[in-house]
Amino acid sequence: MKLYILICLLVLTALSLTAATISGFITRLDSAEPLQYVNVRITETKVGMQTNKKGYYVLNIANPGTYTLEVSLISYQSVSHSFTINGAEDHLSFDAQMLKSGIEMKTITVMGKTDEEGPRIRNSLIRQDTEQIKSVVSPIEADVFRAVLTLPGVAPISDFSSGLYVRGGSPDQNLILLDDIDVYNPNHFGGVFSTFNSDAVESVELIKGGYPAKYGGRLSSVLDVTNRQGNRNFHQGVARLSAISSSATLEGPLHILGQNGSYMGSFRRTYLELVKQIYDDLPDYYFYDGHAKINWDASPRDKVSTSAYFGRDRLSFDFGATLNLDWGNKTFTSQLVHIFSPRLFAQFVLAGSEFTSNFNQVSDTGEKVFERLNGIHDLTGKANLSYKPRNNHQFDFGWEAKWNRTWLEMNTTYQYDPNALPDVDVSSLTSSAYIQDVWDITELWTLQPGLRAAWYKTLEKNLSQIPDASYMNIEPRISLRRNLDVGESVYANFGLYHQYLTLMTMEISTPFDVWFPLDGSLNPGRSMHYTLGYKRQLTSSFAFDMEVYYKTYDNLLEYDIATDFDWDNTTGTLSDVFHVGDGYTYGTDLMLRTDWQGLEGFVGLTLSKTQRKMKDFNLDPETLEGAAYYPKYDRNYSLSIVETYNLTRATGFQVLGSDFKLGMNFTYNSGQPGYKPERVFFDGNAFQLIYSYKDRIRLPDYLRLDLSTKYEWQKSWGSIEPYFEIINVFNHKNVGSRDYSLLLNENNQLELKSTDSTQFPILPFIGVNVKW
């Protein structure tokens, strides 16, 4: 707490400093949408920064004179602006619009520290924009989550799941944000589609660990997704059609009360129910989702935006009785960006999120015999402020208040004791505040200390025996960077994190996992992150990143499957259905980025080890204590090669009047841990298998190669882009799971047989994209 007070005093002291400033917003010339992380520098003083996510920058100038402002970003033409400062009271405004470079333009060479990553130390962060997401070969269509799953440090668990397992963390330990609001259980059926439509997404930022004080409430990583604002200059759209889905996106300028603005709307739907007319074995299934956003420049100092997302899956199996599954997300976000002064930038957010699911069975007579209802509601208010009193100091601070309500209800017509079926309804409040300073000590050293304070409390509950919870935690964060040369740096990071929500899941992330706020019977999860990193811009076309990391986990929770439906509403608490333990993960992530002669992408390699240990779980037969084990998502090694070759950019000429691209994804991972039977016993009725520890064997290694081709024909009204993709070109039999059974052989002896379930076979896809 003394450190927190000291940092606050430093902020107050900094508020008294004065100097002239130049500030403004950087946008795209073609659409007037904001550009994130643009390099802005004053040539004469060599001071600079990067724009924030809203495209805003501010630089201080101590002395009168004439200066040149340089604005640069890779793949965009640079902008220069000359301006004059007469005195400390001058506060100049300059908004720049940047034009996308033509194919003949060379990649911009990194010119120094501020051009590389700006003042903030963004360790473990990987950012992808819309075009990079679309370049990753994915089944059916471009996919935000599939693009993230190719990155080093992220472990895919199955072709049929888009759950993110980041550096030894499970999906519930990831903070997933869409326009600054949490999204819970972001899954469509089968994991083939991600929750977010890539046409509606501006950017995706994955912070794999050591994230700054602005973020909290999760133990592993942050996935921050930003919706596009829409074209402010003219109306345009894109339509996409594939074998089982179609989507459309419209955007354009708006004029509200005489002020400029924009809109963006995107809708997507599958039509597997039509394919079922041909292949009757398919289940009845479809999903739809949509994004919408409206932006309004209320004044030169005020920008208002409202965005929403909605999505729903409906799945039905008919096997005499009918099994119905229905789930989906809804979010809304209202934001106000206000410039109090050129140095003080503020963002205020009021947002909400909801996830609900309904799982029921209907008999052949039409009677509903079983139903499980589950949901989580989220209402959040937050403020994020940034103050830059000097060019070598930038203070970020803010607060957040989050109300959650989680409920689970089960009903049946069978003769069960009602108290034996879960009926839980709990609400909670999490309040937090943070402060962080980015301090350029010298041209070579940057220090980024931060502190986050969080208070969690349960509010209302429907079961009186559930103990109240109230926790207060202080979380220090600190990063240090040393610039070695132009485009070359090393850095170190430490952070402490806590989590107050847990997920009831069965190892693999599904849409029917159940979120619960902690009650007083369990302590919050706790994790410490340690990171060492090295970055180097090798040439204008190649860059190399390396990070070594170590994470510890305390108060980890693992759902006890043996307690399924073994609940008592008169006595039950969360400690009755969860194992408690600890764990660790360590490893190395390597990435080589390429942008050379039309070849753009990366090669990534991860070497890692993850272990967990739970009390009364995975028991050692000798000690009868819980033994350490490798969780299902542990991967010893993982190699990814993701490249796109643009023949038009490489050669300068078009093929048959089109823009021709080739895409490749290659993945090679170690196999996941699995059980293996060790003994057989007869229970009086049948022979039963006794299994070993969870990680006794490793399934075979995973290997997959995906290829794609795209031809984009430019027309006077827009473009047409047909594409062809092949998933798993080698048709490699990647094993997803292995089951065992006992069978009698021809000699009437018991034999152990294993059956492997495989993942995607070779799959061709064809589709077309139309832009206007």
PDB file of C-alpha atoms in Angstrom, residues 283-395:
ATOM      1  CA  PRO A 283     -27.709 -33.505 -36.797  1.00  0.00           C
ATOM      2  CA  ASP A 284     -30.155 -30.616 -37.092  1.00  0.00           C
ATOM      3  CA  TYR A 285     -27.856 -27.655 -36.510  1.00  0.00           C
ATOM      4  CA  TYR A 286     -27.345 -24.033 -37.408  1.00  0.00           C
ATOM      5  CA  PHE A 287     -25.934 -20.916 -35.816  1.00  0.00           C
ATOM      6  CA  TYR A 288     -26.093 -17.211 -36.462  1.00  0.00           C
ATOM      7  CA  ASP A 289     -24.153 -14.268 -35.111  1.00  0.00           C
ATOM      8  CA  GLY A 290     -23.837 -10.562 -35.725  1.00  0.00           C
ATOM      9  CA  HIS A 291     -21.740  -7.511 -34.896  1.00  0.00           C
ATOM     10  CA  ALA A 292     -22.901  -3.891 -34.960  1.00  0.00           C
ATOM     11  CA  LYS A 293     -21.146  -0.630 -34.122  1.00  0.00           C
ATOM     12  CA  ILE A 294     -22.043   3.068 -34.346  1.00  0.00           C
ATOM     13  CA  ASN A 295     -19.505   5.875 -33.841  1.00  0.00           C
ATOM     14  CA  TRP A 296     -20.138   9.587 -33.393  1.00  0.00           C
ATOM     15  CA  ASP A 297     -17.689  12.461 -33.044  1.00  0.00           C
ATOM     16  CA  ALA A 298     -19.755  14.572 -30.653  1.00  0.00           C
ATOM     17  CA  SER A 299     -17.058  17.272 -30.565  1.00  0.00           C
ATOM     18  CA  PRO A 300     -13.330  17.587 -31.282  1.00  0.00           C
ATOM     19  CA  ARG A 301     -12.704  16.353 -27.718  1.00  0.00           C
ATOM     20  CA  ASP A 302     -15.463  13.745 -27.437  1.00  0.00           C
ATOM     21  CA  LYS A 303     -15.951  10.518 -29.377  1.00  0.00           C
ATOM     22  CA  VAL A 304     -18.892   8.240 -28.591  1.00  0.00           C
ATOM     23  CA  SER A 305     -19.355   4.655 -29.742  1.00  0.00           C
ATOM     24  CA  THR A 306     -21.879   1.879 -29.118  1.00  0.00           C
ATOM     25  CA  SER A 307     -21.325  -1.701 -30.185  1.00  0.00           C
ATOM     26  CA  ALA A 308     -23.160  -4.992 -29.796  1.00  0.00           C
ATOM     27  CA  TYR A 309     -22.637  -8.657 -30.494  1.00  0.00           C
ATOM     28  CA  PHE A 310     -25.172 -11.490 -30.527  1.00  0.00           C
ATOM     29  CA  GLY A 311     -24.892 -15.155 -31.438  1.00  0.00           C
ATOM     30  CA  ARG A 312     -26.893 -18.351 -30.979  1.00  0.00           C
ATOM     31  CA  ASP A 313     -26.364 -22.058 -31.729  1.00  0.00           C
ATOM     32  CA  ARG A 314     -29.223 -24.570 -32.045  1.00  0.00           C
ATOM     33  CA  LEU A 315     -28.459 -28.288 -32.192  1.00  0.00           C
ATOM     34  CA  SER A 316     -30.822 -31.256 -32.113  1.00  0.00           C
ATOM     35  CA  PHE A 317     -30.232 -35.035 -32.127  1.00  0.00           C
ATOM     36  CA  ASP A 318     -33.090 -37.435 -32.840  1.00  0.00           C
ATOM     37  CA  PHE A 319     -32.626 -40.980 -31.514  1.00  0.00           C
ATOM     38  CA  GLY A 320     -36.248 -41.819 -30.722  1.00  0.00           C
ATOM     39  CA  ALA A 321     -36.203 -39.208 -28.011  1.00  0.00           C
ATOM     40  CA  THR A 322     -34.922 -35.754 -29.020  1.00  0.00           C
ATOM     41  CA  LEU A 323     -31.907 -34.071 -27.442  1.00  0.00           C
ATOM     42  CA  ASN A 324     -31.937 -30.266 -27.843  1.00  0.00           C
ATOM     43  CA  LEU A 325     -28.978 -27.974 -27.166  1.00  0.00           C
ATOM     44  CA  ASP A 326     -29.204 -24.203 -27.380  1.00  0.00           C
ATOM     45  CA  TRP A 327     -26.535 -21.681 -26.353  1.00  0.00           C
ATOM     46  CA  GLY A 328     -25.195 -18.242 -27.153  1.00  0.00           C
ATOM     47  CA  ASN A 329     -23.619 -14.914 -26.182  1.00  0.00           C
ATOM     48  CA  LYS A 330     -24.811 -11.319 -26.159  1.00  0.00           C
ATOM     49  CA  THR A 331     -22.714  -8.227 -25.443  1.00  0.00           C
ATOM     50  CA  PHE A 332     -23.078  -4.460 -25.583  1.00  0.00           C
ATOM     51  CA  THR A 333     -20.519  -1.707 -25.033  1.00  0.00           C
ATOM     52  CA  SER A 334     -20.952   2.067 -24.770  1.00  0.00           C
ATOM     53  CA  GLN A 335     -17.769   4.124 -24.775  1.00  0.00           C
ATOM     54  CA  LEU A 336     -16.909   7.769 -24.367  1.00  0.00           C
ATOM     55  CA  VAL A 337     -13.435   8.986 -25.293  1.00  0.00           C
ATOM     56  CA  HIS A 338     -12.808  12.434 -23.792  1.00  0.00           C
ATOM     57  CA  ILE A 339      -9.695  14.598 -24.121  1.00  0.00           C
ATOM     58  CA  PHE A 340      -9.534  16.566 -20.847  1.00  0.00           C
ATOM     59  CA  SER A 341      -6.333  18.206 -22.060  1.00  0.00           C
ATOM     60  CA  PRO A 342      -3.782  17.197 -24.698  1.00  0.00           C
ATOM     61  CA  ARG A 343      -1.839  15.290 -22.022  1.00  0.00           C
ATOM     62  CA  LEU A 344      -4.846  13.652 -20.337  1.00  0.00           C
ATOM     63  CA  PHE A 345      -6.696  11.057 -22.432  1.00  0.00           C
ATOM     64  CA  ALA A 346      -9.714   9.246 -20.940  1.00  0.00           C
ATOM     65  CA  GLN A 347     -11.932   6.342 -21.954  1.00  0.00           C
ATOM     66  CA  PHE A 348     -15.145   5.574 -20.042  1.00  0.00           C
ATOM     67  CA  VAL A 349     -16.957   2.291 -20.606  1.00  0.00           C
ATOM     68  CA  LEU A 350     -20.367   0.952 -19.608  1.00  0.00           C
ATOM     69  CA  ALA A 351     -20.841  -2.593 -20.899  1.00  0.00           C
ATOM     70  CA  GLY A 352     -22.719  -5.831 -20.375  1.00  0.00           C
ATOM     71  CA  SER A 353     -22.357  -9.476 -21.362  1.00  0.00           C
ATOM     72  CA  GLU A 354     -24.549 -12.567 -21.147  1.00  0.00           C
ATOM     73  CA  PHE A 355     -24.048 -16.254 -21.848  1.00  0.00           C
ATOM     74  CA  THR A 356     -26.948 -18.707 -21.547  1.00  0.00           C
ATOM     75  CA  SER A 357     -27.427 -22.372 -22.423  1.00  0.00           C
ATOM     76  CA  ASN A 358     -30.362 -24.794 -22.447  1.00  0.00           C
ATOM     77  CA  PHE A 359     -29.838 -28.541 -22.584  1.00  0.00           C
ATOM     78  CA  ASN A 360     -33.009 -30.643 -22.629  1.00  0.00           C
ATOM     79  CA  GLN A 361     -34.391 -34.013 -23.649  1.00  0.00           C
ATOM     80  CA  VAL A 362     -37.878 -34.553 -25.071  1.00  0.00           C
ATOM     81  CA  SER A 363     -39.458 -38.005 -25.205  1.00  0.00           C
ATOM     82  CA  ASP A 364     -41.057 -39.477 -28.310  1.00  0.00           C
ATOM     83  CA  THR A 365     -44.420 -38.435 -26.842  1.00  0.00           C
ATOM     84  CA  GLY A 366     -43.324 -34.790 -26.690  1.00  0.00           C
ATOM     85  CA  GLU A 367     -42.797 -34.674 -22.903  1.00  0.00           C
ATOM     86  CA  LYS A 368     -39.761 -32.784 -21.607  1.00  0.00           C
ATOM     87  CA  VAL A 369     -38.065 -35.324 -19.339  1.00  0.00           C
ATOM     88  CA  PHE A 370     -34.887 -33.417 -18.494  1.00  0.00           C
ATOM     89  CA  GLU A 371     -33.676 -29.816 -18.643  1.00  0.00           C
ATOM     90  CA  ARG A 372     -30.513 -27.998 -17.579  1.00  0.00           C
ATOM     91  CA  LEU A 373     -30.456 -24.198 -17.675  1.00  0.00           C
ATOM     92  CA  ASN A 374     -27.269 -22.229 -17.114  1.00  0.00           C
ATOM     93  CA  GLY A 375     -26.161 -18.637 -17.530  1.00  0.00           C
ATOM     94  CA  ILE A 376     -23.791 -15.886 -16.482  1.00  0.00           C
ATOM     95  CA  HIS A 377     -24.577 -12.167 -16.586  1.00  0.00           C
ATOM     96  CA  ASP A 378     -22.001  -9.392 -16.449  1.00  0.00           C
ATOM     97  CA  LEU A 379     -22.477  -5.650 -15.996  1.00  0.00           C
ATOM     98  CA  THR A 380     -19.253  -3.611 -16.007  1.00  0.00           C
ATOM     99  CA  GLY A 381     -18.279   0.026 -15.630  1.00  0.00           C
ATOM    100  CA  LYS A 382     -14.680   1.109 -16.086  1.00  0.00           C
ATOM    101  CA  ALA A 383     -12.473   4.128 -16.712  1.00  0.00           C
ATOM    102  CA  ASN A 384      -9.028   4.076 -18.329  1.00  0.00           C
ATOM    103  CA  LEU A 385      -6.966   7.273 -18.273  1.00  0.00           C
ATOM    104  CA  SER A 386      -3.543   8.101 -19.651  1.00  0.00           C
ATOM    105  CA  TYR A 387      -1.486  11.130 -18.615  1.00  0.00           C
ATOM    106  CA  LYS A 388       1.783  12.184 -20.268  1.00  0.00           C
ATOM    107  CA  PRO A 389       3.396  15.038 -18.281  1.00  0.00           C
ATOM    108  CA  ARG A 390       6.762  14.510 -19.952  1.00  0.00           C
ATOM    109  CA  ASN A 391       7.991  12.542 -22.902  1.00  0.00           C
ATOM    110  CA  ASN A 392       9.845  10.110 -20.637  1.00  0.00           C
ATOM    111  CA  HIS A 393       6.843   9.449 -18.344  1.00  0.00           C
ATOM    112  CA  GLN A 394       3.405   8.123 -19.165  1.00  0.00           C
ATOM    113  CA  PHE A 395       0.970   7.321 -16.364  1.00  0.00           C
TER     114      PHE A 395
END
